mmCIF file of C-alpha atoms in Angstrom:
data_model
loop_
_atom_site.group_PDB
_atom_site.id
_atom_site.type_symbol
_atom_site.label_atom_id
_atom_site.label_comp_id
_atom_site.label_asym_id
_atom_site.label_seq_id
_atom_site.Cartn_x
_atom_site.Cartn_y
_atom_site.Cartn_z
ATOM 1 C CA UNK A 1 86.999 129.043 148.596
ATOM 2 C CA UNK A 2 86.027 127.984 145.255
ATOM 3 C CA UNK A 3 87.457 130.049 142.188
ATOM 4 C CA UNK A 4 85.567 132.210 140.034
ATOM 5 C CA UNK A 5 85.848 132.529 136.187
ATOM 6 C CA UNK A 6 87.298 136.149 136.733
ATOM 7 C CA UNK A 7 89.913 134.978 139.001
ATOM 8 C CA UNK A 8 90.871 132.215 136.645
ATOM 9 C CA UNK A 9 90.876 134.751 133.589
ATOM 10 C CA UNK A 10 92.831 137.337 135.448
ATOM 11 C CA UNK A 11 95.524 134.815 137.018
ATOM 12 C CA UNK A 12 98.896 136.488 135.917
ATOM 13 C CA UNK A 13 102.383 134.999 135.992
ATOM 14 C CA UNK A 14 104.657 135.583 138.906
ATOM 15 C CA UNK A 15 108.623 135.108 139.695
ATOM 16 C CA UNK A 16 107.536 131.543 140.776
ATOM 17 C CA UNK A 17 104.902 128.989 139.666
ATOM 18 C CA UNK A 18 101.758 129.111 142.028
ATOM 19 C CA UNK A 19 98.655 127.323 142.424
ATOM 20 C CA UNK A 20 94.947 128.602 142.830
ATOM 21 C CA UNK A 21 92.749 126.224 144.943
ATOM 22 C CA UNK A 22 89.237 125.351 143.718
ATOM 23 C CA UNK A 23 88.417 122.758 146.171
ATOM 24 C CA UNK A 24 88.074 118.928 146.596
ATOM 25 C CA UNK A 25 91.793 118.733 145.580
ATOM 26 C CA UNK A 26 91.537 120.729 142.250
ATOM 27 C CA UNK A 27 93.680 123.759 141.575
ATOM 28 C CA UNK A 28 94.870 126.028 138.826
ATOM 29 C CA UNK A 29 98.619 125.531 138.363
ATOM 30 C CA UNK A 30 100.138 129.007 136.906
ATOM 31 C CA UNK A 31 103.779 129.059 135.364
ATOM 32 C CA UNK A 32 106.400 131.790 135.354
ATOM 33 C CA UNK A 33 105.369 132.210 131.457
ATOM 34 C CA UNK A 34 101.723 132.416 132.086
ATOM 35 C CA UNK A 35 100.399 128.889 131.130
ATOM 36 C CA UNK A 36 97.487 127.850 133.333
ATOM 37 C CA UNK A 37 96.956 124.022 134.005
ATOM 38 C CA UNK A 38 94.260 122.354 135.793
ATOM 39 C CA UNK A 39 95.331 119.784 138.143
ATOM 40 C CA UNK A 40 93.775 117.252 140.712
ATOM 41 C CA UNK A 41 95.732 116.070 143.632
ATOM 42 C CA UNK A 42 94.386 112.527 145.243
ATOM 43 C CA UNK A 43 95.172 109.485 146.832
ATOM 44 C CA UNK A 44 94.981 106.092 145.275
ATOM 45 C CA UNK A 45 96.315 102.658 146.938
ATOM 46 C CA UNK A 46 97.960 104.813 149.804
ATOM 47 C CA UNK A 47 99.912 107.024 147.295
ATOM 48 C CA UNK A 48 99.743 110.658 146.399
ATOM 49 C CA UNK A 49 99.035 111.207 142.660
ATOM 50 C CA UNK A 50 98.425 114.182 140.429
ATOM 51 C CA UNK A 51 95.911 113.925 137.544
ATOM 52 C CA UNK A 52 96.171 116.600 134.738
ATOM 53 C CA UNK A 53 92.596 117.835 133.749
ATOM 54 C CA UNK A 54 93.481 120.240 130.708
ATOM 55 C CA UNK A 55 94.766 123.553 130.023
ATOM 56 C CA UNK A 56 93.083 126.838 130.362
ATOM 57 C CA UNK A 57 91.305 128.416 128.308
ATOM 58 C CA UNK A 58 90.805 125.369 126.179
ATOM 59 C CA UNK A 59 89.277 123.685 129.276
ATOM 60 C CA UNK A 60 87.129 126.064 131.304
ATOM 61 C CA UNK A 61 86.428 126.250 134.951
ATOM 62 C CA UNK A 62 83.285 124.466 134.584
ATOM 63 C CA UNK A 63 84.584 121.712 132.307
ATOM 64 C CA UNK A 64 87.490 121.143 134.773
ATOM 65 C CA UNK A 65 85.192 120.787 137.611
ATOM 66 C CA UNK A 66 83.116 118.168 135.548
ATOM 67 C CA UNK A 67 86.456 116.068 134.925
ATOM 68 C CA UNK A 68 87.205 116.413 138.559
ATOM 69 C CA UNK A 69 83.816 114.982 139.587
ATOM 70 C CA UNK A 70 84.198 112.328 137.065
ATOM 71 C CA UNK A 71 87.782 111.306 138.509
ATOM 72 C CA UNK A 72 86.371 111.314 142.035
ATOM 73 C CA UNK A 73 83.578 109.015 141.043
ATOM 74 C CA UNK A 74 86.111 106.699 139.386
ATOM 75 C CA UNK A 75 88.392 106.657 142.653
ATOM 76 C CA UNK A 76 85.256 105.804 144.769
ATOM 77 C CA UNK A 77 84.753 102.684 142.472
ATOM 78 C CA UNK A 78 88.295 101.622 143.131
ATOM 79 C CA UNK A 79 89.526 102.831 139.560
ATOM 80 C CA UNK A 80 92.706 104.911 139.079
ATOM 81 C CA UNK A 81 91.785 107.754 136.765
ATOM 82 C CA UNK A 82 95.492 108.068 135.809
ATOM 83 C CA UNK A 83 95.034 104.612 134.385
ATOM 84 C CA UNK A 84 91.982 105.583 132.285
ATOM 85 C CA UNK A 85 94.073 108.594 130.959
ATOM 86 C CA UNK A 86 96.952 106.585 130.099
ATOM 87 C CA UNK A 87 94.625 103.971 128.396
ATOM 88 C CA UNK A 88 93.011 106.836 126.374
ATOM 89 C CA UNK A 89 96.398 108.236 125.154
ATOM 90 C CA UNK A 90 97.560 104.866 123.820
ATOM 91 C CA UNK A 91 94.311 104.347 122.126
ATOM 92 C CA UNK A 92 94.498 107.658 120.601
ATOM 93 C CA UNK A 93 98.222 106.965 119.476
ATOM 94 C CA UNK A 94 97.301 103.759 118.019
ATOM 95 C CA UNK A 95 94.352 105.216 116.327
ATOM 96 C CA UNK A 96 96.822 107.822 114.606
ATOM 97 C CA UNK A 97 99.176 105.259 113.735
ATOM 98 C CA UNK A 98 96.257 103.138 112.086
ATOM 99 C CA UNK A 99 94.485 106.211 110.298
ATOM 100 C CA UNK A 100 94.139 106.099 106.467
ATOM 101 C CA UNK A 101 96.927 108.347 105.791
ATOM 102 C CA UNK A 102 99.485 106.258 107.787
ATOM 103 C CA UNK A 103 98.339 102.843 106.345
ATOM 104 C CA UNK A 104 98.367 104.481 102.924
ATOM 105 C CA UNK A 105 101.959 105.491 103.111
ATOM 106 C CA UNK A 106 102.907 102.205 104.655
ATOM 107 C CA UNK A 107 101.130 100.410 101.808
ATOM 108 C CA UNK A 108 102.858 102.656 99.100
ATOM 109 C CA UNK A 109 106.085 102.147 100.456
ATOM 110 C CA UNK A 110 105.660 98.354 100.577
ATOM 111 C CA UNK A 111 104.262 98.265 96.886
ATOM 112 C CA UNK A 112 106.045 100.917 94.841
ATOM 113 C CA UNK A 113 109.461 99.089 94.102
ATOM 114 C CA UNK A 114 108.220 97.470 90.911
ATOM 115 C CA UNK A 115 106.152 100.541 89.703
ATOM 116 C CA UNK A 116 107.107 102.811 86.839
ATOM 117 C CA UNK A 117 107.943 106.387 87.851
ATOM 118 C CA UNK A 118 104.753 107.514 86.185
ATOM 119 C CA UNK A 119 102.704 104.959 88.045
ATOM 120 C CA UNK A 120 104.089 106.022 91.507
ATOM 121 C CA UNK A 121 103.524 109.723 90.558
ATOM 122 C CA UNK A 122 99.981 108.990 89.761
ATOM 123 C CA UNK A 123 99.291 106.835 92.903
ATOM 124 C CA UNK A 124 101.138 109.630 95.140
ATOM 125 C CA UNK A 125 99.055 112.303 93.671
ATOM 126 C CA UNK A 126 95.849 110.239 93.843
ATOM 127 C CA UNK A 127 96.379 109.665 97.718
ATOM 128 C CA UNK A 128 97.522 113.330 98.444
ATOM 129 C CA UNK A 129 95.112 115.290 96.423
ATOM 130 C CA UNK A 130 92.122 113.010 96.266
ATOM 131 C CA UNK A 131 91.866 110.863 99.278
ATOM 132 C CA UNK A 132 94.009 112.276 102.318
ATOM 133 C CA UNK A 133 91.960 115.558 102.516
ATOM 134 C CA UNK A 134 88.693 113.676 103.288
ATOM 135 C CA UNK A 135 89.878 110.186 104.804
ATOM 136 C CA UNK A 136 93.545 110.972 105.752
ATOM 137 C CA UNK A 137 93.255 111.319 109.435
ATOM 138 C CA UNK A 138 90.239 108.824 109.981
ATOM 139 C CA UNK A 139 91.062 105.556 111.737
ATOM 140 C CA UNK A 140 91.018 103.077 108.854
ATOM 141 C CA UNK A 141 88.866 100.654 110.851
ATOM 142 C CA UNK A 142 86.130 103.074 111.298
ATOM 143 C CA UNK A 143 85.901 104.295 107.618
ATOM 144 C CA UNK A 144 82.451 103.053 106.198
ATOM 145 C CA UNK A 145 81.281 102.552 102.712
ATOM 146 C CA UNK A 146 79.150 105.716 102.884
ATOM 147 C CA UNK A 147 82.264 107.553 104.009
ATOM 148 C CA UNK A 148 84.359 106.382 101.113
ATOM 149 C CA UNK A 149 81.500 107.057 98.695
ATOM 150 C CA UNK A 150 81.168 110.697 100.099
ATOM 151 C CA UNK A 151 84.898 111.231 99.212
ATOM 152 C CA UNK A 152 84.483 109.807 95.749
ATOM 153 C CA UNK A 153 81.374 111.695 95.084
ATOM 154 C CA UNK A 154 83.315 115.025 95.715
ATOM 155 C CA UNK A 155 85.663 113.955 92.995
ATOM 156 C CA UNK A 156 82.870 113.151 90.524
ATOM 157 C CA UNK A 157 81.464 116.613 91.314
ATOM 158 C CA UNK A 158 84.298 117.911 89.310
ATOM 159 C CA UNK A 159 83.356 115.902 86.398
ATOM 160 C CA UNK A 160 86.551 113.565 86.426
ATOM 161 C CA UNK A 161 84.830 110.204 86.378
ATOM 162 C CA UNK A 162 87.993 108.216 85.611
ATOM 163 C CA UNK A 163 89.752 109.897 88.368
ATOM 164 C CA UNK A 164 86.964 108.951 90.988
ATOM 165 C CA UNK A 165 87.004 105.283 89.620
ATOM 166 C CA UNK A 166 90.954 104.944 90.016
ATOM 167 C CA UNK A 167 90.577 106.848 93.505
ATOM 168 C CA UNK A 168 88.226 104.012 94.505
ATOM 169 C CA UNK A 169 90.681 101.190 93.232
ATOM 170 C CA UNK A 170 93.661 102.945 95.149
ATOM 171 C CA UNK A 171 91.475 103.014 98.292
ATOM 172 C CA UNK A 172 90.486 99.414 98.045
ATOM 173 C CA UNK A 173 94.101 98.381 97.802
ATOM 174 C CA UNK A 174 94.999 100.336 100.931
ATOM 175 C CA UNK A 175 91.899 98.779 102.853
ATOM 176 C CA UNK A 176 92.778 95.172 101.722
ATOM 177 C CA UNK A 177 96.387 95.745 103.008
ATOM 178 C CA UNK A 178 94.861 96.932 106.136
ATOM 179 C CA UNK A 179 92.762 93.689 106.637
ATOM 180 C CA UNK A 180 95.776 91.681 105.867
ATOM 181 C CA UNK A 181 97.956 93.218 108.451
ATOM 182 C CA UNK A 182 95.296 93.207 111.048
ATOM 183 C CA UNK A 183 94.528 96.998 111.223
ATOM 184 C CA UNK A 184 90.704 96.693 109.686
ATOM 185 C CA UNK A 185 88.030 94.229 109.632
ATOM 186 C CA UNK A 186 86.995 94.536 105.685
ATOM 187 C CA UNK A 187 87.303 96.623 102.644
ATOM 188 C CA UNK A 188 84.516 99.069 102.410
ATOM 189 C CA UNK A 189 85.245 99.735 98.551
ATOM 190 C CA UNK A 190 83.765 96.485 97.732
ATOM 191 C CA UNK A 191 80.192 97.661 98.392
ATOM 192 C CA UNK A 192 80.371 100.326 95.869
ATOM 193 C CA UNK A 193 80.696 98.317 92.879
ATOM 194 C CA UNK A 194 77.860 100.009 91.126
ATOM 195 C CA UNK A 195 77.862 103.184 93.057
ATOM 196 C CA UNK A 196 80.009 105.351 90.850
ATOM 197 C CA UNK A 197 78.936 107.029 87.459
ATOM 198 C CA UNK A 198 80.646 104.984 84.407
ATOM 199 C CA UNK A 199 83.154 107.117 82.473
ATOM 200 C CA UNK A 200 82.490 107.411 78.833
ATOM 201 C CA UNK A 201 85.577 105.943 77.220
ATOM 202 C CA UNK A 202 87.066 107.992 74.373
ATOM 203 C CA UNK A 203 89.416 106.445 71.913
ATOM 204 C CA UNK A 204 92.488 108.567 71.250
ATOM 205 C CA UNK A 205 92.509 110.323 68.182
ATOM 206 C CA UNK A 206 94.424 108.769 65.095
ATOM 207 C CA UNK A 207 94.629 109.324 61.535
ATOM 208 C CA UNK A 208 94.008 106.074 59.503
ATOM 209 C CA UNK A 209 93.202 107.251 56.177
ATOM 210 C CA UNK A 210 96.199 106.898 53.703
ATOM 211 C CA UNK A 211 95.116 110.377 51.979
ATOM 212 C CA UNK A 212 95.510 112.112 55.440
ATOM 213 C CA UNK A 213 98.760 110.344 56.534
ATOM 214 C CA UNK A 214 101.081 111.851 53.867
ATOM 215 C CA UNK A 215 100.024 115.450 54.748
ATOM 216 C CA UNK A 216 100.479 114.626 58.402
ATOM 217 C CA UNK A 217 103.873 113.377 57.892
ATOM 218 C CA UNK A 218 104.747 116.255 55.675
ATOM 219 C CA UNK A 219 103.696 118.714 58.407
ATOM 220 C CA UNK A 220 105.772 116.851 61.134
ATOM 221 C CA UNK A 221 108.922 117.320 58.907
ATOM 222 C CA UNK A 222 108.410 120.887 58.951
ATOM 223 C CA UNK A 223 109.114 121.242 62.630
ATOM 224 C CA UNK A 224 111.568 124.011 63.250
ATOM 225 C CA UNK A 225 112.460 123.308 66.916
ATOM 226 C CA UNK A 226 115.107 121.362 68.586
ATOM 227 C CA UNK A 227 116.880 118.455 66.766
ATOM 228 C CA UNK A 228 115.902 116.154 69.534
ATOM 229 C CA UNK A 229 112.247 116.834 69.124
ATOM 230 C CA UNK A 230 112.444 116.890 65.292
ATOM 231 C CA UNK A 231 113.920 113.564 65.378
ATOM 232 C CA UNK A 232 111.442 112.088 67.924
ATOM 233 C CA UNK A 233 108.606 113.283 65.733
ATOM 234 C CA UNK A 234 110.240 111.447 62.449
ATOM 235 C CA UNK A 235 110.696 108.287 64.512
ATOM 236 C CA UNK A 236 107.290 108.246 66.112
ATOM 237 C CA UNK A 237 105.306 107.080 62.973
ATOM 238 C CA UNK A 238 108.092 104.651 61.973
ATOM 239 C CA UNK A 239 108.290 102.874 65.350
ATOM 240 C CA UNK A 240 104.843 103.396 66.414
ATOM 241 C CA UNK A 241 105.810 102.360 70.142
ATOM 242 C CA UNK A 242 104.378 104.133 73.024
ATOM 243 C CA UNK A 243 105.514 107.734 73.478
ATOM 244 C CA UNK A 244 107.028 106.871 76.597
ATOM 245 C CA UNK A 245 109.146 104.118 75.430
ATOM 246 C CA UNK A 246 110.531 106.557 72.658
ATOM 247 C CA UNK A 247 111.163 109.314 74.937
ATOM 248 C CA UNK A 248 113.025 106.794 77.404
ATOM 249 C CA UNK A 249 115.314 105.481 74.409
ATOM 250 C CA UNK A 250 118.941 105.058 75.482
ATOM 251 C CA UNK A 251 121.853 104.885 73.089
ATOM 252 C CA UNK A 252 123.119 101.626 74.957
ATOM 253 C CA UNK A 253 119.772 99.910 73.637
ATOM 254 C CA UNK A 254 120.571 100.496 69.940
ATOM 255 C CA UNK A 255 122.489 98.017 67.942
ATOM 256 C CA UNK A 256 123.177 99.583 64.549
ATOM 257 C CA UNK A 257 125.128 96.250 63.474
ATOM 258 C CA UNK A 258 121.808 94.382 63.870
ATOM 259 C CA UNK A 259 119.689 97.092 62.921
ATOM 260 C CA UNK A 260 117.641 96.720 66.022
ATOM 261 C CA UNK A 261 116.367 98.727 69.310
ATOM 262 C CA UNK A 262 116.103 96.450 72.359
ATOM 263 C CA UNK A 263 113.736 97.888 74.762
ATOM 264 C CA UNK A 264 114.326 96.230 78.372
ATOM 265 C CA UNK A 265 111.346 94.644 80.168
ATOM 266 C CA UNK A 266 111.458 97.249 83.012
ATOM 267 C CA UNK A 267 110.344 100.051 80.228
ATOM 268 C CA UNK A 268 107.596 97.890 78.689
ATOM 269 C CA UNK A 269 103.962 97.952 79.750
ATOM 270 C CA UNK A 270 103.845 94.005 79.751
ATOM 271 C CA UNK A 271 107.271 93.849 81.338
ATOM 272 C CA UNK A 272 109.032 91.773 78.926
ATOM 273 C CA UNK A 273 111.986 92.845 76.599
ATOM 274 C CA UNK A 274 110.900 94.082 73.201
ATOM 275 C CA UNK A 275 112.852 94.323 69.761
ATOM 276 C CA UNK A 276 112.085 97.260 67.515
ATOM 277 C CA UNK A 277 113.643 96.633 64.148
ATOM 278 C CA UNK A 278 115.417 99.606 62.614
ATOM 279 C CA UNK A 279 114.488 100.475 59.210
ATOM 280 C CA UNK A 280 116.978 102.537 56.780
ATOM 281 C CA UNK A 281 115.085 105.710 57.507
ATOM 282 C CA UNK A 282 115.378 105.225 61.353
ATOM 283 C CA UNK A 283 119.088 104.628 61.343
ATOM 284 C CA UNK A 284 119.684 107.497 59.226
ATOM 285 C CA UNK A 285 117.423 109.788 61.627
ATOM 286 C CA UNK A 286 119.194 108.358 64.755
ATOM 287 C CA UNK A 287 122.828 108.718 63.294
ATOM 288 C CA UNK A 288 121.939 112.446 62.663
ATOM 289 C CA UNK A 289 121.535 112.864 66.251
ATOM 290 C CA UNK A 290 124.464 110.935 67.452
ATOM 291 C CA UNK A 291 127.018 113.744 67.418
ATOM 292 C CA UNK A 292 124.445 115.838 69.329
ATOM 293 C CA UNK A 293 123.459 113.410 72.145
ATOM 294 C CA UNK A 294 125.467 110.166 71.575
ATOM 295 C CA UNK A 295 127.609 111.139 74.570
ATOM 296 C CA UNK A 296 124.393 111.087 76.695
ATOM 297 C CA UNK A 297 122.543 108.190 78.446
ATOM 298 C CA UNK A 298 119.223 109.163 76.518
ATOM 299 C CA UNK A 299 118.744 109.533 72.854
ATOM 300 C CA UNK A 300 116.281 112.127 73.631
ATOM 301 C CA UNK A 301 117.529 113.909 76.857
ATOM 302 C CA UNK A 302 115.290 116.525 78.679
ATOM 303 C CA UNK A 303 116.004 120.279 77.765
ATOM 304 C CA UNK A 304 116.161 120.975 81.483
ATOM 305 C CA UNK A 305 118.488 118.122 82.586
ATOM 306 C CA UNK A 306 120.511 115.585 80.105
ATOM 307 C CA UNK A 307 120.275 113.003 83.157
ATOM 308 C CA UNK A 308 116.477 112.604 82.389
ATOM 309 C CA UNK A 309 114.481 111.745 79.483
ATOM 310 C CA UNK A 310 112.601 114.234 77.272
ATOM 311 C CA UNK A 311 109.342 115.416 79.120
ATOM 312 C CA UNK A 312 106.006 113.383 78.288
ATOM 313 C CA UNK A 313 104.633 116.757 76.878
ATOM 314 C CA UNK A 314 107.271 117.521 74.379
ATOM 315 C CA UNK A 315 106.016 115.496 71.419
ATOM 316 C CA UNK A 316 102.340 116.560 71.996
ATOM 317 C CA UNK A 317 103.304 120.285 72.388
ATOM 318 C CA UNK A 318 105.152 120.004 69.216
ATOM 319 C CA UNK A 319 102.335 118.809 67.356
ATOM 320 C CA UNK A 320 99.966 121.333 68.629
ATOM 321 C CA UNK A 321 102.398 124.129 67.713
ATOM 322 C CA UNK A 322 102.516 122.493 64.104
ATOM 323 C CA UNK A 323 98.699 123.013 64.090
ATOM 324 C CA UNK A 324 97.639 119.308 64.485
ATOM 325 C CA UNK A 325 94.720 119.401 66.829
ATOM 326 C CA UNK A 326 94.285 116.862 69.676
ATOM 327 C CA UNK A 327 90.928 115.810 68.022
ATOM 328 C CA UNK A 328 92.836 114.613 64.822
ATOM 329 C CA UNK A 329 96.019 113.107 66.200
ATOM 330 C CA UNK A 330 98.002 112.215 69.377
ATOM 331 C CA UNK A 331 101.239 110.670 70.143
ATOM 332 C CA UNK A 332 99.537 107.416 70.841
ATOM 333 C CA UNK A 333 97.635 107.666 67.451
ATOM 334 C CA UNK A 334 100.557 106.396 65.484
ATOM 335 C CA UNK A 335 99.852 102.991 67.025
ATOM 336 C CA UNK A 336 96.488 103.001 65.726
ATOM 337 C CA UNK A 337 97.533 104.385 62.453
ATOM 338 C CA UNK A 338 100.101 101.467 61.959
ATOM 339 C CA UNK A 339 97.775 98.684 63.215
ATOM 340 C CA UNK A 340 95.048 99.884 60.647
ATOM 341 C CA UNK A 341 97.301 100.349 57.743
ATOM 342 C CA UNK A 342 99.554 97.546 58.085
ATOM 343 C CA UNK A 343 96.491 95.252 57.993
ATOM 344 C CA UNK A 344 94.102 96.901 55.724
ATOM 345 C CA UNK A 345 96.488 98.604 53.150
ATOM 346 C CA UNK A 346 99.619 96.428 53.314
ATOM 347 C CA UNK A 347 98.010 93.104 54.117
ATOM 348 C CA UNK A 348 100.313 91.925 56.996
ATOM 349 C CA UNK A 349 99.381 89.123 59.410
ATOM 350 C CA UNK A 350 97.702 90.383 62.517
ATOM 351 C CA UNK A 351 99.911 88.390 64.716
ATOM 352 C CA UNK A 352 103.031 89.976 63.379
ATOM 353 C CA UNK A 353 101.375 93.354 63.647
ATOM 354 C CA UNK A 354 100.326 92.810 67.376
ATOM 355 C CA UNK A 355 103.748 91.267 68.261
ATOM 356 C CA UNK A 356 105.270 94.441 66.910
ATOM 357 C CA UNK A 357 103.005 96.550 68.940
ATOM 358 C CA UNK A 358 104.048 94.740 72.040
ATOM 359 C CA UNK A 359 100.398 93.750 72.822
ATOM 360 C CA UNK A 360 99.576 90.856 75.326
ATOM 361 C CA UNK A 361 98.689 88.305 72.695
ATOM 362 C CA UNK A 362 99.474 84.464 72.583
ATOM 363 C CA UNK A 363 99.997 81.973 69.673
ATOM 364 C CA UNK A 364 97.556 79.245 68.754
ATOM 365 C CA UNK A 365 99.360 76.993 71.627
ATOM 366 C CA UNK A 366 98.721 79.772 74.038
ATOM 367 C CA UNK A 367 102.077 80.708 74.351
ATOM 368 C CA UNK A 368 103.057 84.486 74.911
ATOM 369 C CA UNK A 369 105.195 86.065 72.054
ATOM 370 C CA UNK A 370 108.728 86.751 73.150
ATOM 371 C CA UNK A 371 110.822 89.422 71.829
ATOM 372 C CA UNK A 372 112.348 87.210 68.988
ATOM 373 C CA UNK A 373 109.072 85.971 67.822
ATOM 374 C CA UNK A 374 108.444 86.652 64.010
ATOM 375 C CA UNK A 375 111.557 88.883 64.342
ATOM 376 C CA UNK A 376 112.635 88.151 60.643
ATOM 377 C CA UNK A 377 108.984 88.873 59.531
ATOM 378 C CA UNK A 378 108.764 91.847 61.580
ATOM 379 C CA UNK A 379 112.095 93.295 60.205
ATOM 380 C CA UNK A 380 110.669 93.176 56.648
ATOM 381 C CA UNK A 381 107.566 94.445 57.700
ATOM 382 C CA UNK A 382 109.061 97.600 59.442
ATOM 383 C CA UNK A 383 111.094 98.465 56.362
ATOM 384 C CA UNK A 384 108.056 97.907 54.042
ATOM 385 C CA UNK A 385 106.088 100.286 56.533
ATOM 386 C CA UNK A 386 108.805 103.044 56.329
ATOM 387 C CA UNK A 387 108.852 102.875 52.509
ATOM 388 C CA UNK A 388 105.025 103.096 52.341
ATOM 389 C CA UNK A 389 105.126 106.110 54.605
ATOM 390 C CA UNK A 390 107.526 107.760 52.283
ATOM 391 C CA UNK A 391 105.295 106.824 49.249
ATOM 392 C CA UNK A 392 102.422 108.686 51.152
ATOM 393 C CA UNK A 393 104.561 111.698 51.567
ATOM 394 C CA UNK A 394 105.657 111.620 47.900
ATOM 395 C CA UNK A 395 101.819 111.282 46.883
ATOM 396 C CA UNK A 396 101.221 114.374 48.793
ATOM 397 C CA UNK A 397 104.101 116.261 47.295
ATOM 398 C CA UNK A 398 103.031 115.250 43.937
ATOM 399 C CA UNK A 399 99.234 115.960 43.874
ATOM 400 C CA UNK A 400 97.943 112.592 44.698
ATOM 401 C CA UNK A 401 100.171 110.717 42.357
ATOM 402 C CA UNK A 402 100.878 107.310 44.191
ATOM 403 C CA UNK A 403 104.550 106.559 44.110
ATOM 404 C CA UNK A 404 103.864 102.711 43.631
ATOM 405 C CA UNK A 405 101.866 99.833 44.648
ATOM 406 C CA UNK A 406 102.763 98.762 48.179
ATOM 407 C CA UNK A 407 100.087 96.103 48.941
ATOM 408 C CA UNK A 408 101.985 92.972 50.126
ATOM 409 C CA UNK A 409 101.477 89.900 48.198
ATOM 410 C CA UNK A 410 100.625 87.007 50.676
#
């Protein structure tokens, strides 16, 4: 006799597993713990077999019967339903192994070795926060350009246009990796070239007027926090390097005899060694910190762990506490300040300045600058720059009385 919905619903566990037959080989298998499984016993190729039809209540009585009838049809056509079921499981497993998240994590693992720590963190955050929630479990070969665009539109809707652009770039790299490894046919991000809104690029704030530089430097000198941050604030305008390079400075990189700071290639944006000449003012500032952190790896160790460098927020936060607004000056702004004043006020050659900024520039013969290019000239320039900054501070202290003529004679 066929089962009813009430019988199935009221089937209770007993001391031993038991079956409730429904007909045509199908039955409800009830375990001692109360789980209820739909099963179909059948014969194929002279052998008795059992096919799982699902778990109640996820699979209702009516749905189980539909699955049974489909299996019977397959058997009548000399097709083993167990083979079909296994094939579906394999396909599902492969689909899960080739979903966007799995391929992204595989790509990330393959590519991350040469990346900087900050870049690894940015890409990891981009994947987990922006892309996985929308595309993570989708088979990568089935994701279309509109699918990807819908994900990017959600990011755009938050007003973070640059993030949407970078998410598209990261997704594109994952898709191209999938194509190269035979897990996808094409990269759908290629179709979205003009689909995203264009971010409005903002230049980082920087003070480039000599009349404003002196008061800024005096404000930095007034910092009353830790000696590490105070010293970093003194060195930032003297070195005008990238803030990350300054924060990651190590004592082993400093040669007081040569008066040089050698930044290894793995810390530089252009992946080439770079020399920062040490002016007298910089040497004095560093030696003042030797007793405090000289036994550590980093010149500016983190307040939380001396095995790590100062946080990327330390200098910026100190400037804000001093009342320097972000619209007026940033840590990166010291580079623009030096680039402008070394050229326009002190009259130094652009190639010397660009070389000291560690920009990707080439000489007249198309050769990239190396760490010693114009080193003698740069050493003279860096000392002149430090003396010039001191003169601007003196000018600010003495009521706009210029301490001297610092314009370089060519």
